[in-house]
XYZ file of C-alpha atoms in Angstrom:
573
model
C 69.321 -1.281 27.841
C 71.941 -3.320 25.896
C 75.436 -1.745 25.905
C 78.254 -2.985 23.585
C 81.865 -1.884 23.328
C 82.601 0.512 20.483
C 84.938 -0.682 17.874
C 85.810 0.972 14.550
C 87.820 -0.712 11.933
C 91.394 0.613 11.654
C 90.708 3.529 14.115
C 92.665 3.094 17.265
C 90.484 5.292 19.388
C 87.405 7.492 19.177
C 85.852 10.041 21.605
C 85.525 9.007 25.166
C 81.852 9.980 25.056
C 81.230 7.138 22.722
C 83.238 4.367 24.308
C 80.051 2.479 24.847
C 77.193 1.963 22.490
C 73.470 2.169 23.744
C 71.153 0.333 21.567
C 67.344 1.187 21.357
C 65.591 -0.099 24.425
C 62.292 -0.493 22.478
C 63.800 -3.587 20.755
C 65.943 -4.781 23.649
C 65.176 -8.537 23.104
C 65.809 -8.336 19.404
C 69.021 -6.345 19.613
C 70.319 -8.697 22.256
C 69.540 -11.627 19.983
C 71.303 -9.970 17.065
C 74.422 -9.054 19.083
C 74.632 -12.639 20.631
C 74.244 -14.291 17.274
C 76.978 -12.217 15.811
C 79.322 -13.025 18.683
C 80.566 -9.517 19.360
C 80.810 -8.438 15.668
C 77.991 -5.828 15.970
C 79.828 -2.443 15.866
C 78.953 1.216 16.030
C 79.478 3.037 12.658
C 81.552 6.099 13.304
C 82.628 8.457 10.503
C 86.265 7.728 9.577
C 87.361 11.332 10.163
C 86.114 11.383 13.765
C 89.711 11.109 15.367
C 90.527 14.581 13.985
C 87.427 16.364 15.632
C 87.039 17.776 19.121
C 83.182 17.258 18.879
C 81.617 14.083 17.655
C 77.855 13.889 17.185
C 77.365 16.634 19.695
C 79.656 15.270 22.359
C 83.149 16.529 23.391
C 85.956 14.457 22.170
C 89.724 14.281 22.495
C 91.281 14.260 19.067
C 93.658 11.353 18.413
C 96.524 12.779 16.408
C 97.925 9.322 15.342
C 94.589 8.096 14.134
C 93.805 11.439 12.588
C 97.038 11.239 10.672
C 96.399 7.705 9.288
C 92.846 8.898 8.002
C 94.536 11.956 6.438
C 97.091 9.853 4.721
C 94.552 7.383 3.420
C 91.761 9.795 2.682
C 92.230 9.733 -1.024
C 93.331 6.037 -1.278
C 90.974 3.338 -2.575
C 92.923 0.745 -0.896
C 92.685 2.459 2.571
C 88.908 3.088 2.121
C 88.192 -0.402 0.972
C 89.201 -1.652 4.369
C 87.016 0.759 6.398
C 83.430 -0.274 7.006
C 82.214 3.288 7.564
C 84.069 4.690 4.512
C 82.660 5.394 0.970
C 84.712 6.068 -2.087
C 82.558 9.105 -2.989
C 82.255 10.950 0.197
C 79.002 12.775 -0.452
C 77.497 9.502 0.845
C 79.217 10.055 4.210
C 77.277 13.286 4.611
C 73.519 13.971 4.871
C 73.060 16.073 1.794
C 69.714 17.656 2.824
C 70.762 18.617 6.355
C 74.363 19.435 5.583
C 75.376 17.202 8.443
C 78.845 15.761 7.802
C 82.226 14.633 9.183
C 84.587 15.213 6.250
C 88.001 16.404 5.591
C 89.207 18.679 2.800
C 89.284 16.318 -0.147
C 91.999 18.308 -1.871
C 94.249 18.769 1.244
C 93.127 16.373 3.921
C 95.400 17.998 6.479
C 93.640 21.380 6.138
C 92.479 22.107 9.684
C 89.647 24.236 8.541
C 87.581 21.075 8.035
C 87.854 19.989 11.637
C 89.205 22.799 13.913
C 87.356 25.419 16.035
C 84.942 23.070 17.615
C 83.452 21.848 14.341
C 81.007 18.914 15.065
C 81.685 15.600 13.331
C 78.130 14.524 12.620
C 76.947 11.049 11.566
C 75.673 12.097 8.239
C 74.670 9.184 6.141
C 77.076 6.766 7.701
C 75.070 3.708 9.011
C 74.648 3.734 12.755
C 75.683 0.124 13.188
C 77.483 -2.418 11.004
C 78.832 -5.978 11.168
C 81.226 -7.930 8.972
C 79.561 -10.807 7.211
C 81.331 -14.188 7.515
C 78.592 -16.464 6.070
C 74.956 -16.936 5.252
C 73.950 -17.397 8.849
C 74.919 -13.792 9.539
C 72.626 -12.410 6.891
C 69.776 -14.725 7.839
C 70.159 -13.284 11.321
C 69.986 -9.732 10.038
C 66.912 -10.309 7.986
C 65.130 -11.941 10.974
C 66.063 -8.882 13.050
C 64.744 -6.563 10.384
C 61.517 -8.599 9.891
C 60.874 -8.259 13.711
C 61.891 -4.570 14.187
C 61.532 -2.963 10.621
C 64.993 -1.508 11.306
C 66.433 -0.520 7.900
C 69.233 -2.569 6.398
C 71.922 -1.392 3.948
C 74.572 -3.652 2.031
C 78.126 -2.548 1.585
C 80.804 -4.339 -0.436
C 83.553 -1.911 -1.546
C 81.557 1.368 -1.287
C 81.921 2.282 -5.049
C 78.424 3.707 -5.415
C 77.579 7.082 -7.032
C 73.975 6.880 -5.697
C 74.371 6.159 -2.031
C 72.752 2.771 -2.127
C 75.360 1.155 0.073
C 75.034 3.851 2.933
C 71.908 4.952 4.686
C 71.321 7.060 7.653
C 70.004 5.143 10.595
C 70.558 1.651 9.127
C 72.344 -1.511 10.118
C 75.054 -2.101 7.373
C 75.993 -5.712 6.282
C 79.585 -5.408 5.218
C 80.863 -8.165 2.778
C 84.437 -7.023 2.032
C 86.212 -9.895 3.597
C 84.435 -12.668 1.910
C 87.385 -13.017 -0.371
C 87.863 -16.611 -1.340
C 89.034 -17.313 -4.876
C 88.897 -20.644 -6.761
C 89.666 -21.641 -10.393
C 87.587 -24.583 -11.775
C 88.582 -25.848 -15.189
C 85.289 -27.611 -15.814
C 82.544 -26.080 -13.793
C 79.115 -27.557 -13.590
C 76.408 -25.308 -12.144
C 74.409 -26.878 -9.282
C 71.453 -28.817 -10.748
C 72.854 -28.303 -14.266
C 73.750 -30.530 -17.122
C 76.407 -28.473 -18.819
C 80.012 -27.522 -18.025
C 82.020 -24.406 -18.475
C 85.599 -24.963 -19.510
C 87.119 -22.049 -17.426
C 85.483 -20.324 -14.431
C 86.544 -18.447 -11.262
C 84.519 -18.575 -8.194
C 84.840 -15.422 -6.031
C 83.600 -14.411 -2.616
C 81.520 -11.276 -2.525
C 84.322 -9.162 -1.197
C 86.960 -9.976 -3.817
C 88.159 -6.776 -5.634
C 88.957 -6.690 -9.297
C 92.632 -6.059 -8.419
C 92.592 -9.471 -6.574
C 90.726 -11.207 -9.380
C 92.916 -9.944 -12.185
C 96.075 -11.154 -10.374
C 94.514 -14.494 -9.518
C 93.265 -14.959 -13.205
C 96.689 -14.088 -14.618
C 98.431 -16.414 -12.283
C 96.217 -19.159 -13.765
C 96.943 -18.020 -17.379
C 93.401 -16.603 -17.559
C 91.631 -13.345 -18.448
C 88.598 -12.116 -16.691
C 86.196 -9.321 -17.699
C 85.921 -6.652 -14.988
C 85.798 -3.163 -13.739
C 88.002 -0.128 -14.179
C 89.144 0.442 -10.527
C 91.302 -1.755 -8.425
C 88.930 -1.815 -5.380
C 85.487 -2.308 -7.159
C 83.932 -5.397 -5.832
C 83.664 -8.125 -8.560
C 80.465 -9.831 -7.232
C 78.536 -6.731 -5.871
C 76.634 -3.870 -7.331
C 79.009 -3.745 -10.237
C 78.012 -7.145 -11.599
C 74.268 -7.000 -10.536
C 73.828 -3.504 -12.188
C 75.165 -4.730 -15.498
C 79.125 -4.375 -15.086
C 80.777 -2.804 -17.982
C 84.408 -3.464 -18.884
C 86.684 -2.191 -21.616
C 86.626 -5.765 -22.778
C 82.875 -5.865 -22.922
C 82.769 -4.976 -26.737
C 83.939 -8.432 -27.503
C 83.269 -10.420 -24.258
C 80.064 -8.981 -22.941
C 78.976 -7.260 -19.666
C 79.476 -8.578 -16.295
C 76.008 -10.062 -16.274
C 76.837 -12.047 -19.457
C 79.791 -13.637 -17.691
C 78.340 -14.889 -14.563
C 77.079 -18.501 -14.426
C 76.148 -19.029 -10.791
C 75.337 -16.836 -7.763
C 74.911 -17.748 -4.063
C 72.740 -15.386 -2.152
C 70.607 -14.923 0.963
C 67.354 -13.492 0.037
C 65.283 -11.323 2.321
C 62.839 -14.160 3.030
C 65.776 -15.722 4.897
C 66.594 -18.418 2.476
C 70.248 -19.215 1.375
C 69.915 -19.970 -2.400
C 71.923 -20.854 -5.365
C 70.786 -19.114 -8.563
C 71.776 -20.281 -12.016
C 70.121 -21.362 -15.383
C 68.775 -24.514 -13.708
C 67.451 -23.493 -10.293
C 65.973 -20.202 -8.981
C 66.132 -19.194 -12.638
C 63.911 -16.140 -12.209
C 66.178 -14.894 -9.404
C 69.269 -15.521 -11.495
C 67.782 -13.489 -14.313
C 66.898 -10.579 -11.890
C 70.388 -10.557 -10.345
C 71.851 -10.288 -13.801
C 70.941 -6.654 -14.314
C 68.330 -5.784 -11.732
C 70.891 -4.101 -9.476
C 72.382 -4.553 -6.134
C 71.045 -3.856 -2.640
C 67.460 -4.938 -3.229
C 67.156 -8.736 -4.132
C 69.366 -9.982 -1.272
C 72.900 -10.323 -0.094
C 75.310 -12.006 -2.623
C 77.924 -14.107 -0.982
C 79.664 -15.756 -3.990
C 79.603 -15.661 -7.771
C 81.138 -17.849 -10.436
C 82.226 -16.217 -13.702
C 83.500 -17.278 -17.057
C 87.199 -16.767 -17.830
C 89.076 -16.477 -21.074
C 92.629 -17.698 -21.862
C 95.411 -15.162 -21.241
C 95.504 -13.039 -24.407
C 97.550 -10.512 -26.279
C 95.948 -7.040 -26.321
C 96.497 -3.953 -28.498
C 96.526 -0.622 -26.721
C 96.023 2.844 -28.150
C 96.719 5.745 -25.654
C 96.813 9.370 -26.518
C 96.153 12.755 -25.097
C 96.787 16.424 -25.702
C 96.215 19.797 -24.056
C 92.812 21.522 -24.726
C 92.563 24.786 -26.358
C 89.424 26.779 -27.114
C 88.816 24.970 -30.391
C 91.194 22.085 -30.836
C 89.042 19.613 -28.930
C 86.246 19.919 -31.598
C 88.244 18.350 -34.385
C 89.260 15.540 -32.186
C 85.598 14.801 -31.097
C 84.634 14.670 -34.772
C 87.340 12.029 -35.356
C 86.049 10.117 -32.268
C 82.412 10.366 -33.580
C 83.265 9.411 -37.124
C 85.331 6.415 -36.239
C 83.416 5.000 -33.254
C 81.195 2.539 -35.289
C 84.236 1.237 -37.092
C 86.226 0.907 -33.969
C 83.385 -0.977 -32.317
C 83.353 -3.419 -35.220
C 87.083 -4.024 -34.690
C 86.685 -4.893 -31.013
C 87.980 -1.661 -29.566
C 86.751 -0.825 -25.955
C 87.874 1.836 -23.515
C 87.400 5.473 -22.648
C 87.361 8.465 -25.061
C 87.356 12.003 -23.874
C 87.428 15.386 -25.750
C 91.179 15.382 -25.752
C 92.233 11.714 -24.928
C 91.736 8.062 -25.815
C 92.666 4.988 -23.982
C 91.214 1.950 -26.005
C 92.103 -1.715 -26.254
C 91.289 -4.498 -28.613
C 91.975 -8.262 -28.539
C 90.966 -8.818 -32.159
C 93.657 -6.887 -34.214
C 97.348 -7.252 -34.812
C 99.591 -4.396 -33.875
C 99.855 -3.187 -37.535
C 96.058 -3.366 -37.890
C 95.603 -1.447 -34.599
C 98.008 1.222 -35.692
C 96.273 1.628 -38.976
C 92.937 1.651 -37.198
C 93.676 4.751 -34.995
C 96.095 6.569 -37.298
C 93.835 9.568 -37.849
C 93.372 10.135 -34.080
C 97.137 9.575 -33.475
C 98.147 12.160 -36.084
C 95.717 14.668 -34.900
C 96.917 14.248 -31.342
C 100.604 14.683 -32.432
C 99.673 17.761 -34.318
C 98.331 19.336 -31.206
C 101.723 18.626 -29.470
C 100.329 15.754 -27.629
C 101.623 12.165 -27.105
C 100.436 8.831 -28.412
C 101.332 5.285 -27.994
C 100.015 2.195 -29.852
C 101.490 -1.020 -28.599
C 100.867 -4.632 -27.949
C 100.951 -5.963 -24.375
C 101.109 -9.714 -23.380
C 98.021 -9.912 -21.147
C 95.095 -8.008 -19.555
C 97.029 -7.818 -16.316
C 99.840 -5.939 -18.139
C 97.289 -3.398 -19.536
C 95.701 -3.039 -16.153
C 98.941 -2.352 -14.399
C 100.428 0.032 -17.062
C 97.370 1.937 -17.991
C 94.244 1.424 -15.805
C 95.709 1.998 -12.415
C 96.946 5.374 -13.628
C 93.693 6.332 -15.119
C 91.134 5.030 -12.572
C 88.648 7.411 -11.007
C 89.644 9.491 -7.916
C 88.126 8.543 -4.565
C 87.744 10.478 -1.318
C 86.078 13.311 -3.318
C 82.570 14.360 -4.210
C 81.199 14.138 -7.753
C 78.451 12.518 -9.645
C 77.842 11.130 -13.181
C 75.127 10.882 -15.709
C 74.551 8.184 -18.383
C 73.055 7.728 -21.718
C 73.523 4.579 -23.907
C 74.231 5.934 -27.425
C 72.833 3.556 -30.047
C 74.789 2.474 -33.091
C 72.001 4.062 -35.227
C 73.287 7.510 -34.223
C 76.684 6.724 -35.852
C 75.417 5.225 -38.979
C 74.540 8.304 -41.012
C 76.412 11.656 -41.551
C 73.384 13.470 -40.300
C 73.303 11.338 -37.058
C 77.015 11.984 -36.517
C 76.661 15.658 -37.028
C 73.787 15.932 -34.487
C 75.660 13.936 -31.928
C 78.861 16.014 -32.461
C 76.860 19.189 -32.017
C 75.407 17.956 -28.702
C 78.957 16.977 -27.484
C 80.317 20.437 -28.228
C 77.239 21.987 -26.666
C 78.116 20.140 -23.359
C 81.615 21.757 -23.383
C 80.773 25.271 -24.565
C 77.458 25.878 -22.764
C 77.863 23.780 -19.585
C 81.575 23.021 -19.214
C 80.832 19.305 -19.101
C 83.548 17.247 -20.668
C 82.329 14.280 -22.589
C 83.454 10.869 -21.506
C 82.439 8.180 -24.040
C 82.992 4.685 -22.549
C 83.231 1.926 -25.268
C 82.000 -0.821 -23.042
C 78.718 -2.065 -24.526
C 78.402 -5.755 -25.666
C 78.451 -4.584 -29.196
C 80.116 -7.780 -30.755
C 79.084 -10.191 -27.971
C 76.734 -12.948 -29.066
C 75.318 -14.718 -26.049
C 74.677 -18.444 -26.424
C 71.744 -17.919 -24.060
C 70.023 -15.213 -26.197
C 69.369 -11.488 -25.968
C 66.883 -11.830 -23.114
C 68.955 -13.924 -20.687
C 69.808 -10.889 -18.518
C 67.574 -8.080 -17.113
C 69.674 -4.996 -18.118
C 67.889 -2.711 -20.476
C 67.954 -4.015 -23.966
C 69.428 -0.701 -24.999
C 72.847 -2.062 -24.105
C 72.788 -4.430 -26.934
C 71.960 -1.777 -29.528
C 74.516 0.843 -28.355
C 78.241 1.465 -28.807
C 78.676 4.167 -26.191
C 77.790 4.572 -22.523
C 78.137 8.333 -22.426
C 78.799 10.249 -19.313
C 80.574 13.513 -18.471
C 83.176 15.132 -16.237
C 82.613 18.345 -14.341
C 79.882 17.490 -11.827
C 82.018 17.865 -8.703
C 82.091 19.962 -5.608
C 84.098 20.449 -2.461
C 83.949 19.279 1.160
C 82.520 22.565 2.382
C 79.911 23.104 -0.455
C 76.295 23.926 0.679
C 73.345 21.888 -0.174
C 72.313 24.574 -2.707
C 75.625 24.312 -4.589
C 75.432 20.440 -4.625
C 71.792 20.591 -5.792
C 72.951 22.891 -8.684
C 75.315 20.104 -9.805
C 72.792 17.426 -9.772
C 70.464 19.665 -11.646
C 73.203 20.313 -14.306
C 73.602 16.559 -14.698
C 69.880 16.139 -15.331
C 69.903 19.084 -17.774
C 72.774 17.761 -19.804
C 71.484 14.206 -19.751
C 68.322 15.476 -21.322
C 70.260 16.842 -24.400
C 71.446 13.309 -25.156
C 68.080 11.754 -24.324
C 66.470 14.176 -26.995
C 68.638 12.621 -29.813
C 68.339 9.027 -28.471
C 64.600 8.396 -28.100
C 63.896 4.897 -26.891
C 67.367 4.189 -25.583
C 68.371 3.866 -21.969
C 71.046 4.432 -19.249
C 73.488 2.453 -16.964
C 71.924 1.866 -13.619
C 75.127 2.076 -11.703
C 76.285 5.515 -13.191
C 73.080 7.101 -14.117
C 71.766 10.575 -13.168
C 70.878 10.420 -9.542
C 67.513 12.090 -10.488
C 66.967 10.168 -13.568
C 63.442 10.797 -14.901
C 61.411 7.695 -15.793
C 64.218 5.692 -14.079
C 62.347 2.335 -14.471
C 62.245 2.595 -18.197
C 65.716 4.125 -18.575
C 67.452 1.396 -16.518
C 65.396 -1.630 -17.305
C 63.105 -0.990 -20.221
C 60.273 -3.412 -20.547
C 61.944 -5.719 -17.972
C 60.895 -3.747 -15.032
C 57.391 -5.325 -14.393
C 58.949 -8.710 -14.346
C 61.787 -7.460 -12.045
C 59.311 -5.973 -9.608
C 57.286 -9.271 -9.405
C 60.457 -11.222 -8.561
C 61.437 -8.582 -6.032
C 58.031 -9.063 -4.237
C 58.339 -12.796 -4.370
C 61.756 -13.040 -2.575
C 61.297 -9.871 -0.465
C 57.595 -9.926 0.398
C 58.104 -7.610 3.418
C 60.173 -5.043 1.518
C 63.101 -5.280 3.874
C 65.616 -4.067 1.396
C 65.216 -0.664 -0.275
C 67.551 1.730 -2.120
C 67.426 4.712 -4.295
C 65.652 4.070 -7.589
C 66.350 0.397 -7.120
C 63.712 -2.163 -8.131
C 60.798 -1.930 -5.705
C 61.913 1.627 -4.460
C 59.321 2.976 -2.179
C 60.062 6.516 -3.410
C 61.926 9.692 -2.427
C 59.438 10.574 0.345
C 60.212 7.464 2.353
C 62.042 8.209 5.625
C 64.950 6.042 4.505
C 66.001 8.743 1.934
C 65.698 11.684 4.148
C 69.342 12.646 3.406
C 68.904 12.946 -0.332
C 68.242 16.391 -1.720
C 64.716 17.240 -2.483
């Protein structure tokens, strides 16, 4: 039997009972080869809250107060979780939903001893049993060879921002790419094998976060189009699933901005994918989703010059009726705002939108009706010009980004422009939004992040996201699908069911549209059509070409083997 020392990133000590790691004897030779090839980087994945517990995976443990305090202090911090291989931003993916096995703290008050006292067992949940930090293509090739010989499941984790559990998996070996964090600005970038050059590009290692990318771009007088949380990985699932941004209205989705990807595919090959080589794979990676086509190590994206941006920020306190008038203003103006380049987030009592296309006076005139309504409700409103995207990000986005260390889910529907073009269409949509609030206590969250004004020089079929993205002006989701650390499987199931129920209301008024793969309903019906439309058969053929053994699989991803597969035993039935 192979025995390795136990190491957990940023946790000083864990239970004495797990000071050594025993790997399965049935694949002794293969495990030895993997461990040797990784040079001591193969580690045991232990839940991050383990130092607080007196029992860990059924074995007695001596709590480590200093390590426990560090976890408690960082539990709701994206920056802290970003640096922990066994940590996930949405902690339902650290628990096994079906069996209720978990090792969690109270997400409201992490110091609450009720979560870890009285002999409560810290159980593995969905945290992968083993992980290693990827340093280069040879590590990934070694892992794929190991999986090919043993059929041991693999999972891929960048930052852990995943609403669907695709980067965690019970009983898997996790490939962690966080520290592939190189950044390079190339003024005239020529894709390998290509004959064209792009005037401004940034090449990023797979682990680079958007916070890092935004600061690097600004230091080079550039703007990059990216995500809405500081720790989202710029080259991971965000990009491969589509990648929306509040600048997407004008500058396109993440998949529209990438010009080259370096990846190790499950057949063991280290490949460069762009418009000139491995063209089918490049197309698939631009929308087909992360976790299934291979392990991305690097991407090169287009950048824009640093630009002035107009910002409209407003909010007020909800009463039983005042949100309805605001939603009407939002619905009635959304098509006009999209044509003016506005992108952002609009709720039932708030707006945070930006546009690079208008002057400050034009911006104030554009949103005057919403501002006046907000002020009439005793709210606050600001319309201002900021000198750069980094300034917008630091002043507004960091304060508004989604919470982490908690448990909630989203749903998604892409709302076509056609629904906003007629009075009848707007009235139907408004009624559906109000129904969400009054009947289900789901608060609408309209994300203006579709590529409504973006005209790709490559044509509309250059990427593999659902074509519905190009016809829509909202990616609509909702708030209210959350639960607590000690919720039962039945309670959690009811939340997911509510997500499916409320999504159907929007599906009924948008026939033929689609949904955002990264933020869609976990139990999306007809997911292949919703996420990819008519692109799915081609995506599946490409998946089989580069992953002929089916080594990679994740929930509702391209080539998914289905909910009954043993890999998905922690998902609710």
